[in-house]
CSV table of C-alpha atoms and ligand atoms in Angstrom, one decimal:
chain,number,residue,atom,x,y,z
A,981,MET,CA,75.6,-70.9,98.1
A,982,LYS,CA,73.0,-68.5,99.3
A,983,THR,CA,71.2,-68.1,95.9
A,984,ILE,CA,68.2,-70.3,95.6
A,985,ILE,CA,67.7,-71.4,92.0
A,986,GLU,CA,65.0,-73.1,90.0
A,987,PRO,CA,66.0,-76.7,90.6
A,988,PHE,CA,65.2,-77.7,87.0
A,989,ARG,CA,66.2,-76.8,83.5
A,990,ILE,CA,63.7,-76.0,80.7
A,991,LYS,CA,63.1,-78.7,78.1
A,992,VAL,CA,59.9,-77.4,76.4
A,993,VAL,CA,58.9,-73.8,76.0
A,994,GLU,CA,55.5,-72.1,75.4
A,995,PRO,CA,55.5,-68.6,74.0
A,996,ILE,CA,53.6,-65.9,75.8
A,997,ARG,CA,52.1,-62.9,74.0
A,998,MET,CA,52.6,-59.3,74.8
A,999,THR,CA,49.6,-57.0,74.5
A,1000,THR,CA,49.3,-53.2,74.8
A,1001,PRO,CA,47.4,-51.3,77.5
A,1002,ALA,CA,44.9,-50.2,74.9
A,1003,GLU,CA,44.2,-53.8,73.8
A,1004,ARG,CA,43.8,-54.8,77.4
A,1005,ALA,CA,41.4,-52.1,78.2
A,1006,ARG,CA,39.2,-53.2,75.3
A,1007,LEU,CA,39.5,-56.9,76.1
A,1008,LEU,CA,38.6,-56.3,79.8
A,1009,ALA,CA,35.5,-54.3,78.8
A,1010,GLU,CA,34.4,-57.1,76.4
A,1011,ALA,CA,34.8,-59.6,79.3
A,1012,GLY,CA,32.5,-57.5,81.6
A,1013,TYR,CA,35.7,-56.7,83.6
A,1014,ASN,CA,35.7,-60.3,84.9
A,1015,VAL,CA,39.2,-61.8,84.3
A,1016,PHE,CA,37.7,-65.3,84.4
A,1017,LEU,CA,36.0,-64.4,81.1
A,1018,LEU,CA,39.3,-63.4,79.3
A,1019,ARG,CA,41.0,-65.7,76.8
A,1020,SER,CA,44.2,-67.0,78.4
A,1021,GLU,CA,46.2,-66.0,75.2
A,1022,ASP,CA,45.4,-62.4,76.1
A,1023,VAL,CA,47.1,-62.8,79.5
A,1024,LEU,CA,50.9,-62.3,79.8
A,1025,LEU,CA,51.5,-63.7,83.3
A,1026,ASP,CA,48.7,-65.8,84.5
A,1027,LEU,CA,48.4,-65.8,88.3
A,1028,LEU,CA,44.7,-66.6,88.3
A,1029,THR,CA,45.4,-69.9,90.0
A,1030,ASP,CA,48.0,-72.5,90.9
A,1031,SER,CA,45.4,-75.2,90.1
A,1032,GLY,CA,46.1,-77.5,87.2
A,1033,THR,CA,48.7,-75.1,85.9
A,1034,SER,CA,51.9,-76.9,87.0
A,1035,ALA,CA,54.6,-77.8,84.5
A,1036,MET,CA,55.0,-81.5,84.5
A,1037,SER,CA,58.4,-83.2,84.7
A,1038,ALA,CA,60.1,-85.4,82.1
A,1039,GLU,CA,59.3,-88.3,84.5
A,1040,GLN,CA,55.6,-87.4,84.5
A,1041,TRP,CA,55.5,-87.2,80.7
A,1042,ALA,CA,57.2,-90.6,80.6
A,1043,GLY,CA,54.5,-91.8,82.9
A,1044,MET,CA,51.8,-90.5,80.6
A,1045,MET,CA,53.1,-92.8,77.9
A,1046,ARG,CA,53.1,-95.7,80.3
A,1047,GLY,CA,49.5,-95.0,81.3
A,1048,ASP,CA,47.3,-98.1,80.9
A,1049,GLU,CA,43.8,-97.3,79.8
A,1050,ALA,CA,42.1,-100.5,81.0
A,1051,TYR,CA,38.6,-99.9,82.2
A,1052,ALA,CA,39.2,-102.0,85.3
A,1053,GLY,CA,42.3,-102.9,87.3
A,1054,SER,CA,44.8,-100.9,85.3
A,1055,PRO,CA,48.4,-101.0,86.6
A,1056,SER,CA,48.3,-97.2,86.5
A,1057,TRP,CA,45.6,-97.3,89.2
A,1058,TYR,CA,47.6,-99.6,91.4
A,1059,ARG,CA,50.6,-97.2,91.2
A,1060,PHE,CA,48.3,-94.3,92.1
A,1061,GLU,CA,46.7,-96.2,95.0
A,1062,GLU,CA,50.1,-97.2,96.3
A,1063,ALA,CA,51.5,-93.7,96.2
A,1064,VAL,CA,48.5,-92.3,98.1
A,1065,GLN,CA,48.6,-95.1,100.7
A,1066,GLU,CA,52.3,-94.7,101.2
A,1067,ILE,CA,52.4,-90.9,101.4
A,1068,PHE,CA,49.1,-90.3,103.4
A,1069,GLY,CA,48.6,-93.6,105.2
A,1070,PHE,CA,44.9,-94.1,104.3
A,1071,GLU,CA,43.8,-97.5,103.3
A,1072,HIS,CA,40.8,-96.6,101.1
A,1073,VAL,CA,41.5,-94.5,98.1
A,1074,ILE,CA,38.8,-93.2,95.7
A,1075,PRO,CA,40.0,-91.4,92.6
A,1076,THR,CA,38.0,-88.4,91.3
A,1077,HIS,CA,38.4,-86.0,88.3
A,1078,GLN,CA,39.3,-83.2,90.7
A,1079,GLY,CA,39.0,-81.9,94.3
A,1080,ARG,CA,35.4,-80.8,94.2
A,1081,ALA,CA,34.2,-84.2,93.1
A,1082,ALA,CA,35.9,-85.7,96.1
A,1083,GLU,CA,34.2,-83.0,98.3
A,1084,ARG,CA,30.8,-83.8,96.9
A,1085,ILE,CA,31.3,-87.5,97.6
A,1086,LEU,CA,32.6,-86.8,101.1
A,1087,PHE,CA,29.8,-84.4,102.2
A,1088,SER,CA,26.9,-86.3,100.6
A,1089,THR,CA,28.0,-89.5,102.4
A,1090,LEU,CA,28.6,-87.8,105.8
A,1091,CYS,CA,26.3,-84.8,106.2
A,1092,GLY,CA,22.7,-83.8,105.7
A,1093,PRO,CA,20.4,-80.8,106.3
A,1094,GLY,CA,20.9,-79.0,109.6
A,1095,ASP,CA,24.4,-80.3,110.1
A,1096,ILE,CA,27.4,-78.0,110.8
A,1097,VAL,CA,30.8,-78.5,109.3
A,1098,PRO,CA,33.5,-76.4,111.1
A,1099,SER,CA,36.8,-75.7,109.3
A,1100,ASN,CA,39.7,-73.3,109.7
A,1101,THR,CA,38.3,-71.8,106.5
A,1102,HIS,CA,36.3,-73.6,103.8
A,1103,PHE,CA,37.5,-73.1,100.2
A,1104,ASP,CA,34.8,-71.8,97.9
A,1105,THR,CA,34.0,-75.2,96.3
A,1106,THR,CA,34.1,-76.9,99.7
A,1107,ARG,CA,31.6,-74.4,101.2
A,1108,ALA,CA,29.4,-74.8,98.1
A,1109,ASN,CA,29.4,-78.6,98.4
A,1110,VAL,CA,28.6,-78.5,102.2
A,1111,GLU,CA,25.8,-76.1,101.5
A,1112,ALA,CA,24.5,-78.2,98.6
A,1113,VAL,CA,23.6,-81.0,101.0
A,1114,GLY,CA,21.8,-78.6,103.3
A,1115,ALA,CA,24.5,-78.3,105.9
A,1116,ARG,CA,26.2,-75.2,107.3
A,1117,ALA,CA,29.9,-74.5,106.5
A,1118,LEU,CA,31.3,-72.7,109.4
A,1119,ASP,CA,34.7,-71.0,109.4
A,1120,ILE,CA,36.5,-70.7,112.7
A,1121,PRO,CA,40.1,-69.5,112.0
A,1122,ILE,CA,42.2,-68.1,114.9
A,1123,PRO,CA,41.7,-64.3,115.2
A,1124,GLU,CA,45.2,-63.6,113.9
A,1125,GLY,CA,44.1,-65.4,110.6
A,1126,LEU,CA,41.8,-62.4,109.9
A,1127,ARG,CA,44.4,-59.7,110.5
A,1128,PRO,CA,46.4,-59.4,107.3
A,1129,GLN,CA,49.4,-57.6,108.8
A,1130,ASP,CA,49.7,-59.9,111.8
A,1131,PRO,CA,53.0,-61.9,111.4
A,1132,HIS,CA,51.8,-65.0,113.3
A,1133,PRO,CA,53.7,-68.0,111.6
A,1134,PHE,CA,50.6,-70.3,111.5
A,1135,LYS,CA,47.6,-68.1,110.6
A,1136,GLY,CA,45.9,-71.1,109.0
A,1137,ASN,CA,45.3,-72.5,112.5
A,1138,LEU,CA,41.7,-73.4,113.6
A,1139,ASP,CA,40.4,-71.8,116.8
A,1140,THR,CA,40.2,-74.7,119.2
A,1141,ASP,CA,38.3,-72.8,121.9
A,1142,ARG,CA,35.6,-72.1,119.4
A,1143,LEU,CA,35.6,-75.7,118.2
A,1144,GLU,CA,35.2,-76.9,121.8
A,1145,ALA,CA,32.3,-74.5,122.4
A,1146,LEU,CA,30.7,-75.8,119.2
A,1147,PHE,CA,31.1,-79.4,120.4
A,1148,ARG,CA,29.5,-78.5,123.7
A,1149,GLU,CA,26.6,-76.7,122.1
A,1150,HIS,CA,25.8,-79.1,119.2
A,1151,GLY,CA,27.6,-82.4,120.0
A,1152,ALA,CA,28.5,-85.1,117.6
A,1153,GLU,CA,24.9,-85.4,116.3
A,1154,ARG,CA,25.0,-82.1,114.6
A,1155,ILE,CA,28.7,-82.1,113.7
A,1156,PRO,CA,29.4,-85.0,111.4
A,1157,LEU,CA,33.0,-84.0,110.6
A,1158,VAL,CA,35.6,-81.3,111.1
A,1159,MET,CA,37.7,-80.1,108.1
A,1160,LEU,CA,41.2,-78.6,108.2
A,1161,THR,CA,42.4,-76.9,105.0
A,1162,LEU,CA,46.2,-77.3,104.5
A,1163,THR,CA,47.3,-74.6,103.6
A,1164,ASN,CA,44.4,-72.3,104.3
A,1165,ASN,CA,43.8,-71.1,100.7
A,1166,SER,CA,40.9,-68.7,101.3
A,1167,GLY,CA,42.6,-67.4,104.5
A,1168,GLY,CA,45.7,-66.2,102.6
A,1169,GLY,CA,47.5,-69.5,101.8
A,1170,GLN,CA,48.6,-69.7,105.4
A,1171,PRO,CA,49.9,-72.9,107.0
A,1172,VAL,CA,48.4,-74.9,109.9
A,1173,SER,CA,50.9,-75.9,112.6
A,1174,LEU,CA,51.5,-79.5,113.5
A,1175,ALA,CA,50.5,-78.5,117.1
A,1176,ASN,CA,47.2,-77.2,115.8
A,1177,VAL,CA,46.5,-80.4,113.8
A,1178,ARG,CA,47.3,-82.4,117.0
A,1179,ALA,CA,45.0,-80.3,119.1
A,1180,VAL,CA,42.1,-80.4,116.7
A,1181,SER,CA,42.5,-84.1,116.2
A,1182,GLU,CA,42.5,-84.6,120.0
A,1183,LEU,CA,39.3,-82.6,120.4
A,1184,CYS,CA,37.6,-84.5,117.6
A,1185,ARG,CA,38.6,-87.8,119.1
A,1186,ALA,CA,37.3,-86.8,122.5
A,1187,HIS,CA,33.9,-86.0,120.9
A,1188,GLY,CA,33.8,-89.0,118.5
A,1189,VAL,CA,33.8,-86.7,115.4
A,1190,PRO,CA,36.1,-87.6,112.4
A,1191,LEU,CA,38.7,-85.1,111.3
A,1192,TYR,CA,39.1,-84.8,107.5
A,1193,ILE,CA,41.9,-82.8,105.9
A,1194,ASP,CA,41.5,-80.8,102.7
A,1195,ALA,CA,45.0,-81.8,101.6
A,1196,CYS,CA,45.4,-79.7,98.4
A,1197,ARG,CA,48.7,-78.1,99.5
A,1198,PHE,CA,49.9,-80.7,102.0
A,1199,ALA,CA,53.6,-80.6,100.9
A,1200,GLU,CA,53.8,-76.8,101.1
A,1201,ASN,CA,52.2,-76.9,104.5
A,1202,ALA,CA,54.6,-79.6,105.7
A,1203,PHE,CA,57.6,-77.6,104.5
A,1204,LEU,CA,56.3,-74.4,106.2
A,1205,ILE,CA,56.1,-76.5,109.4
A,1206,ARG,CA,59.7,-77.5,108.9
A,1207,LEU,CA,60.7,-73.9,108.4
A,1208,ARG,CA,58.6,-72.3,111.1
A,1209,GLU,CA,57.6,-74.7,113.9
A,1210,GLU,CA,59.8,-75.3,116.8
A,1211,GLY,CA,61.5,-78.8,116.9
A,1212,GLN,CA,60.6,-79.6,113.2
A,1213,ALA,CA,63.7,-78.2,111.4
A,1214,GLU,CA,65.5,-81.5,111.3
A,1215,ARG,CA,62.6,-83.7,110.2
A,1216,GLY,CA,62.1,-84.8,106.6
A,1217,VAL,CA,59.0,-83.5,104.8
A,1218,PRO,CA,57.6,-87.1,104.1
A,1219,GLU,CA,57.8,-87.8,107.9
A,1220,ILE,CA,55.9,-84.6,108.8
A,1221,VAL,CA,53.3,-85.4,106.2
A,1222,ARG,CA,52.9,-88.9,107.6
A,1223,GLU,CA,52.3,-87.5,111.1
A,1224,ILE,CA,49.8,-84.9,109.9
A,1225,PHE,CA,47.6,-87.5,108.2
A,1226,SER,CA,48.0,-90.0,111.0
A,1227,LEU,CA,46.0,-87.6,113.0
A,1228,ALA,CA,43.0,-87.6,110.6
A,1229,GLU,CA,40.3,-90.0,109.6
A,1230,GLY,CA,40.7,-89.2,105.9
A,1231,CYS,CA,41.2,-86.4,103.3
A,1232,THR,CA,40.1,-84.9,100.1
A,1233,MET,CA,42.7,-83.8,97.6
A,1234,SER,CA,42.9,-81.8,94.4
A,1235,ALA,CA,45.9,-83.2,92.5
A,1236,LYS,CA,45.8,-80.0,90.5
A,1237,LYS,CA,47.7,-78.4,93.4
A,1238,ASP,CA,50.4,-80.4,95.2
A,1239,GLY,CA,49.8,-83.4,92.9
A,1240,LEU,CA,51.8,-81.4,90.3
A,1241,ALA,CA,49.3,-82.6,87.7
A,1242,ASN,CA,46.9,-80.9,85.4
A,1243,ILE,CA,43.8,-82.7,86.5
A,1244,GLY,CA,42.7,-85.2,89.2
A,1245,GLY,CA,41.9,-85.7,92.8
A,1246,PHE,CA,40.8,-88.3,95.4
A,1247,VAL,CA,39.0,-88.9,98.6
A,1248,ALA,CA,40.7,-91.2,101.1
A,1249,THR,CA,39.6,-92.7,104.4
A,1250,ARG,CA,40.3,-95.3,107.1
A,1251,ASP,CA,36.6,-96.2,107.3
A,1252,PRO,CA,35.7,-99.2,105.1
A,1253,ALA,CA,31.9,-98.9,105.4
A,1254,LEU,CA,32.1,-95.2,104.4
A,1255,ALA,CA,34.4,-96.1,101.5
A,1256,ARG,CA,31.9,-98.6,100.2
A,1257,ARG,CA,29.1,-96.0,100.2
A,1258,GLN,CA,31.5,-93.5,98.5
A,1259,ARG,CA,32.4,-96.0,95.8
A,1260,ASN,CA,28.7,-96.5,95.0
A,1261,LEU,CA,28.3,-92.8,94.5
A,1262,LEU,CA,31.6,-92.7,92.5
A,1263,ILE,CA,30.3,-95.3,90.0
A,1264,LEU,CA,27.1,-93.2,89.6
A,1265,THR,CA,28.8,-90.0,88.5
A,1266,GLU,CA,32.6,-90.4,88.2
A,1267,GLY,CA,33.4,-93.9,87.0
A,1268,PHE,CA,34.6,-97.3,88.0
A,1269,PRO,CA,36.6,-97.3,91.3
A,1270,THR,CA,39.9,-98.0,89.6
A,1271,TYR,CA,39.9,-94.8,87.5
A,1272,GLY,CA,37.3,-92.4,89.0
A,1273,GLY,CA,36.9,-89.6,86.4
A,1274,LEU,CA,40.5,-90.0,85.2
A,1275,ALA,CA,42.4,-91.5,82.3
A,1276,GLY,CA,45.1,-94.1,83.2
A,1277,ARG,CA,47.8,-91.6,82.0
A,1278,ASP,CA,46.4,-89.0,84.5
A,1279,LEU,CA,46.7,-91.6,87.4
A,1280,GLU,CA,50.4,-92.1,86.4
A,1281,ALA,CA,51.1,-88.3,86.3
A,1282,ILE,CA,49.6,-87.9,89.8
A,1283,ALA,CA,51.3,-90.9,91.3
A,1284,ILE,CA,54.7,-89.4,90.2
A,1285,GLY,CA,53.8,-85.8,91.0
A,1286,LEU,CA,52.8,-86.7,94.6
A,1287,ARG,CA,56.3,-88.1,95.2
A,1288,GLU,CA,58.1,-85.3,93.3
A,1289,VAL,CA,56.3,-82.6,95.3
A,1290,LEU,CA,58.0,-83.9,98.5
A,1291,ASP,CA,61.5,-83.1,97.2
A,1292,HIS,CA,63.3,-80.7,99.5
A,1293,ASP,CA,65.0,-78.7,96.7
A,1294,TYR,CA,61.7,-78.2,94.9
A,1295,LEU,CA,59.9,-77.0,98.1
A,1296,GLU,CA,62.7,-74.7,99.0
A,1297,TYR,CA,62.6,-73.1,95.6
A,1298,ARG,CA,58.8,-73.0,95.6
A,1299,LEU,CA,58.5,-71.2,98.9
A,1300,ALA,CA,61.5,-68.9,98.1
A,1301,SER,CA,59.8,-67.7,94.9
A,1302,VAL,CA,56.5,-66.9,96.7
A,1303,ARG,CA,58.5,-65.1,99.5
A,1304,TYR,CA,60.5,-63.2,96.9
A,1305,LEU,CA,57.4,-61.8,95.2
A,1306,GLY,CA,55.8,-60.9,98.6
A,1307,GLU,CA,58.8,-59.3,100.1
A,1308,ARG,CA,59.6,-57.2,97.0
A,1309,ILE,CA,56.1,-55.7,96.7
A,1310,ALA,CA,55.8,-55.2,100.5
A,1311,ALA,CA,59.1,-53.3,100.4
A,1312,GLY,CA,57.5,-51.0,97.8
A,1313,GLY,CA,54.6,-50.2,100.2
A,1314,VAL,CA,52.0,-52.7,99.0
A,1315,PRO,CA,50.1,-54.2,102.0
A,1316,ILE,CA,50.1,-58.0,101.8
A,1317,VAL,CA,49.0,-60.8,104.0
A,1318,GLU,CA,52.0,-61.4,106.2
A,1319,PRO,CA,54.0,-63.5,106.1
A,1320,PRO,CA,53.7,-64.8,102.5
A,1321,GLY,CA,52.3,-68.3,102.5
A,1322,GLY,CA,52.8,-71.4,100.4
A,1323,HIS,CA,51.4,-70.9,96.9
A,1324,ALA,CA,50.5,-67.2,96.5
A,1325,VAL,CA,50.9,-63.7,97.6
A,1326,TYR,CA,47.7,-62.1,98.8
A,1327,ILE,CA,47.5,-58.3,98.5
A,1328,ASP,CA,45.3,-56.6,101.1
A,1329,ALA,CA,43.1,-54.7,98.7
A,1330,ALA,CA,41.2,-52.9,101.5
A,1331,GLY,CA,44.4,-51.6,102.9
A,1332,PHE,CA,45.9,-50.8,99.4
A,1333,LEU,CA,42.8,-49.0,98.1
A,1334,PRO,CA,41.3,-47.5,101.3
A,1335,GLN,CA,39.2,-45.1,99.2
A,1336,VAL,CA,37.1,-48.0,97.8
A,1337,ALA,CA,34.4,-49.2,100.1
A,1338,PRO,CA,34.0,-53.0,100.5
A,1339,LEU,CA,30.7,-53.0,98.5
A,1340,GLU,CA,32.5,-51.1,95.7
A,1341,LEU,CA,34.7,-54.1,95.4
A,1342,PRO,CA,38.3,-53.0,96.0
A,1343,GLY,CA,39.7,-56.5,95.2
A,1344,GLN,CA,37.9,-56.5,91.8
A,1345,THR,CA,39.2,-53.0,91.1
A,1346,LEU,CA,42.8,-54.1,91.8
A,1347,VAL,CA,42.4,-57.2,89.7
A,1348,ALA,CA,41.2,-55.1,86.7
A,1349,GLU,CA,44.0,-52.6,87.2
A,1350,LEU,CA,46.8,-55.2,87.4
A,1351,TYR,CA,45.6,-56.7,84.1
A,1352,LEU,CA,45.5,-53.2,82.5
A,1353,GLU,CA,48.9,-52.3,83.9
A,1354,GLY,CA,50.9,-55.4,83.0
A,1355,GLY,CA,48.7,-58.1,81.5
A,1356,ILE,CA,48.8,-59.9,84.9
A,1357,ARG,CA,45.8,-61.9,85.9
A,1358,GLY,CA,45.1,-62.3,89.6
A,1359,VAL,CA,41.9,-63.3,91.4
A,1360,GLU,CA,39.7,-61.5,93.8
A,1361,VAL,CA,39.2,-63.3,97.1
A,1362,GLY,CA,36.8,-60.8,98.8
A,1363,THR,CA,33.3,-59.6,98.5
A,1364,VAL,CA,32.9,-60.9,94.9
A,1365,MET,CA,33.9,-64.4,95.9
A,1366,PHE,CA,32.6,-64.6,99.5
A,1367,GLY,CA,30.2,-61.7,99.9
A,1368,ARG,CA,26.5,-62.6,100.0
A,1369,ARG,CA,23.5,-61.2,98.2
A,1370,ASP,CA,20.2,-61.7,100.1
A,1371,PRO,CA,17.9,-63.5,97.6
A,1372,GLU,CA,14.8,-61.7,99.0
A,1373,THR,CA,16.0,-58.1,99.6
A,1374,GLY,CA,18.9,-58.0,97.1
A,1375,GLU,CA,21.0,-56.5,99.9
A,1376,GLU,CA,24.8,-57.2,99.6
A,1377,SER,CA,26.9,-58.1,102.6
A,1378,PRO,CA,30.7,-57.9,102.4
A,1379,ALA,CA,33.3,-60.6,103.0
A,1380,PRO,CA,35.5,-60.5,106.1
A,1381,MET,CA,38.6,-59.6,104.1
A,1382,GLU,CA,39.2,-58.0,100.7
A,1383,LEU,CA,42.2,-59.8,99.2
A,1384,VAL,CA,43.7,-60.3,95.7
A,1385,ARG,CA,45.5,-63.5,95.3
A,1386,LEU,CA,48.5,-63.8,93.0
A,1387,ALA,CA,49.0,-67.5,92.7
A,1388,LEU,CA,52.2,-68.9,91.3
A,1389,PRO,CA,51.8,-71.9,89.0
A,1390,ARG,CA,54.3,-74.6,90.0
A,1391,ARG,CA,57.6,-74.8,88.0
A,1392,VAL,CA,56.3,-72.4,85.4
A,1393,TYR,CA,57.6,-68.9,85.8
A,1394,THR,CA,61.3,-67.8,86.2
A,1395,GLN,CA,62.7,-65.1,88.4
A,1396,SER,CA,62.6,-62.5,85.6
A,1397,HIS,CA,58.9,-63.1,85.3
A,1398,VAL,CA,58.6,-62.4,89.0
A,1399,ASP,CA,60.7,-59.2,88.6
A,1400,TYR,CA,58.3,-58.1,85.9
A,1401,MET,CA,55.3,-58.7,88.2
A,1402,VAL,CA,57.0,-56.6,90.9
A,1403,GLU,CA,57.6,-53.8,88.4
A,1404,ALA,CA,54.0,-53.7,87.2
A,1405,ILE,CA,52.5,-53.9,90.7
A,1406,LEU,CA,54.7,-51.1,92.0
A,1407,ALA,CA,53.8,-49.0,88.9
A,1408,PHE,CA,50.2,-49.3,89.7
A,1409,ALA,CA,50.9,-48.5,93.4
A,1410,GLY,CA,52.2,-45.1,92.2
A,1411,ARG,CA,48.7,-44.1,90.9
A,1412,ARG,CA,46.5,-46.0,93.2
A,1413,ASP,CA,44.9,-42.8,94.6
A,1414,GLU,CA,43.2,-42.2,91.2
A,1415,VAL,CA,41.0,-45.3,91.1
A,1416,GLY,CA,37.4,-45.7,92.2
A,1417,GLY,CA,35.4,-48.9,92.5
A,1418,PHE,CA,33.3,-51.3,90.5
A,1419,ARG,CA,29.7,-52.6,90.7
A,1420,PHE,CA,28.0,-55.8,89.6
A,1421,THR,CA,25.9,-55.6,86.4
A,1422,HIS,CA,25.1,-59.4,86.5
A,1423,GLN,CA,25.5,-62.3,88.9
A,1424,GLU,CA,24.4,-65.9,89.4
A,1425,PRO,CA,23.2,-67.4,92.7
A,1426,VAL,CA,26.1,-70.0,93.0
A,1427,LEU,CA,29.8,-69.3,92.8
A,1428,ARG,CA,29.1,-65.9,91.3
A,1429,HIS,CA,32.7,-64.8,90.8
A,1430,PHE,CA,33.1,-67.2,87.9
A,1431,THR,CA,30.4,-65.6,85.7
A,1432,ALA,CA,29.6,-62.2,87.1
A,1433,ARG,CA,29.9,-59.1,85.0
A,1434,PHE,CA,30.9,-55.6,86.3
A,1435,GLU,CA,31.2,-52.0,85.4
A,1436,PRO,CA,33.7,-49.4,86.7
A,1437,LEU,CA,32.5,-46.5,88.8
A,1438,TYR,CA,35.3,-44.3,87.5
A,1439,PRO,CA,37.0,-43.6,84.1
A,1440,PHE,CA,38.8,-46.8,83.3
A,1441,ASP,CA,40.9,-47.0,80.1
A,1442,GLU,CA,44.5,-47.3,78.9
A,1443,GLY,CA,45.2,-43.7,79.8
A,1444,THR,CA,45.2,-44.7,83.4
A,1445,SER,CA,48.0,-47.3,82.9
A,1446,SER,CA,51.3,-45.5,83.8
A,1447,THR,CA,53.9,-47.7,82.3
A,1448,GLY,CA,52.6,-49.1,79.1
A,1449,LEU,CA,54.4,-52.3,80.0
B,1387,LIG,C1,41.3,-76.1,94.6
B,1387,LIG,C2,40.9,-76.4,95.9
B,1387,LIG,C3,39.7,-77.3,96.1
B,1387,LIG,C4,38.9,-77.8,94.9
B,1387,LIG,O1,39.7,-78.6,94.0
B,1387,LIG,P1,39.3,-78.6,92.4
B,1387,LIG,O2,40.3,-79.5,91.9
B,1387,LIG,O3,39.5,-77.2,91.9
B,1387,LIG,O4,37.9,-79.1,92.3
B,1387,LIG,C5,39.4,-77.6,97.4
B,1387,LIG,N1,40.0,-77.0,98.4
B,1387,LIG,C6,41.1,-76.2,98.3
B,1387,LIG,C7,41.8,-75.7,99.5
B,1387,LIG,C8,41.5,-75.9,97.0
B,1387,LIG,O5,42.6,-75.0,96.9
């Protein structure tokens, strides 16, 4: 059969609520045009993030009941530790409440002021945690990774020439670790090839610098390697995963992504001395080392989710649904980051709304318009998220790309939901020439996209929505 179906049936349903364009225009204005400040009941199809939004399986819910809430030495912890050790091959596993807690522990035990941490592209919380210990987070993706229309199959790759130059200039004293983000979330959800992981690992070894992997979407990345990389088509996903992580010294993980869980994470390493220091920090802020910031039931859900996510039928459906959304809107003339990656479709807002200058926030404009048009919530990954405001002069500098991410929660929406998304996006595409931009009316100095408020620089109301979907 050629039709790829959702490889599950639905056992529990959650109603979603329709709203009118007039309601949505009012709700957006009340939220300062920041979709992070909307109530989720007012969102019809929520593509804000694939983080923590997965539907759990019957097996995972059964695991929740089995969860043992002992403070120390719970069997749920041993099942979690065993799953991580078996899948990733790292001996020391440190549970955390989510990915950024793992990042904070990693960077505060490995780096300090003046250090440089290169990556293919740091995710926003990763960058913030590197900078919080006084180090510099440096993105060195391959040049193709910054060109949205370039069809390169592994645009998440790290530029090894630039890494080598950095090693020559700064040496191991200034570079305490290198990070590789799988898949490259902030760079368009693009995968890293196995060849690139091998090359980065070799360079790191030659200079005595540990390689850590931001493993959030490790299974999606492994499946994209199987689909796209020469010589990998016959290998099983677990085998590819084992090889990737055998090339690294450790990893950080948000189980809210490819853990198929609603909360959780971990940091893992081969280095026993480092693990000891990390556990001391863990006890200070997260909890005892056999639960981190998690309940026993969460540990169970993650242990099961980490195994389920490696299922071939699941990954085939997962990547097919992202590809379907991307191909349908691209066929309607919407510029997207090509080819569609693992967890999301990224619209190139700069290419889609060329009349809106980067500092007039084309991504923010598109996010507001998609909510108005169809009650769809996406997220800006551009100047609002990654631009910088000079604290002294107040001068704004734009981000390298202006993207809007439509992230698909795992196992949540059906194909007719995706068809509706396509219809709404193409309806907006028909009137895109009429929109202007936005400006900030309020922003905070750290991770400003979560709390900023905006105002439109053009008339923005339900009259502009064409379909009344
Ligand atoms: C989500 C994410 C993180 C942070 O994880 P949280 O669980 O949200 O704290 C880190 N890196 C990447 C690539 C992510 O997508």
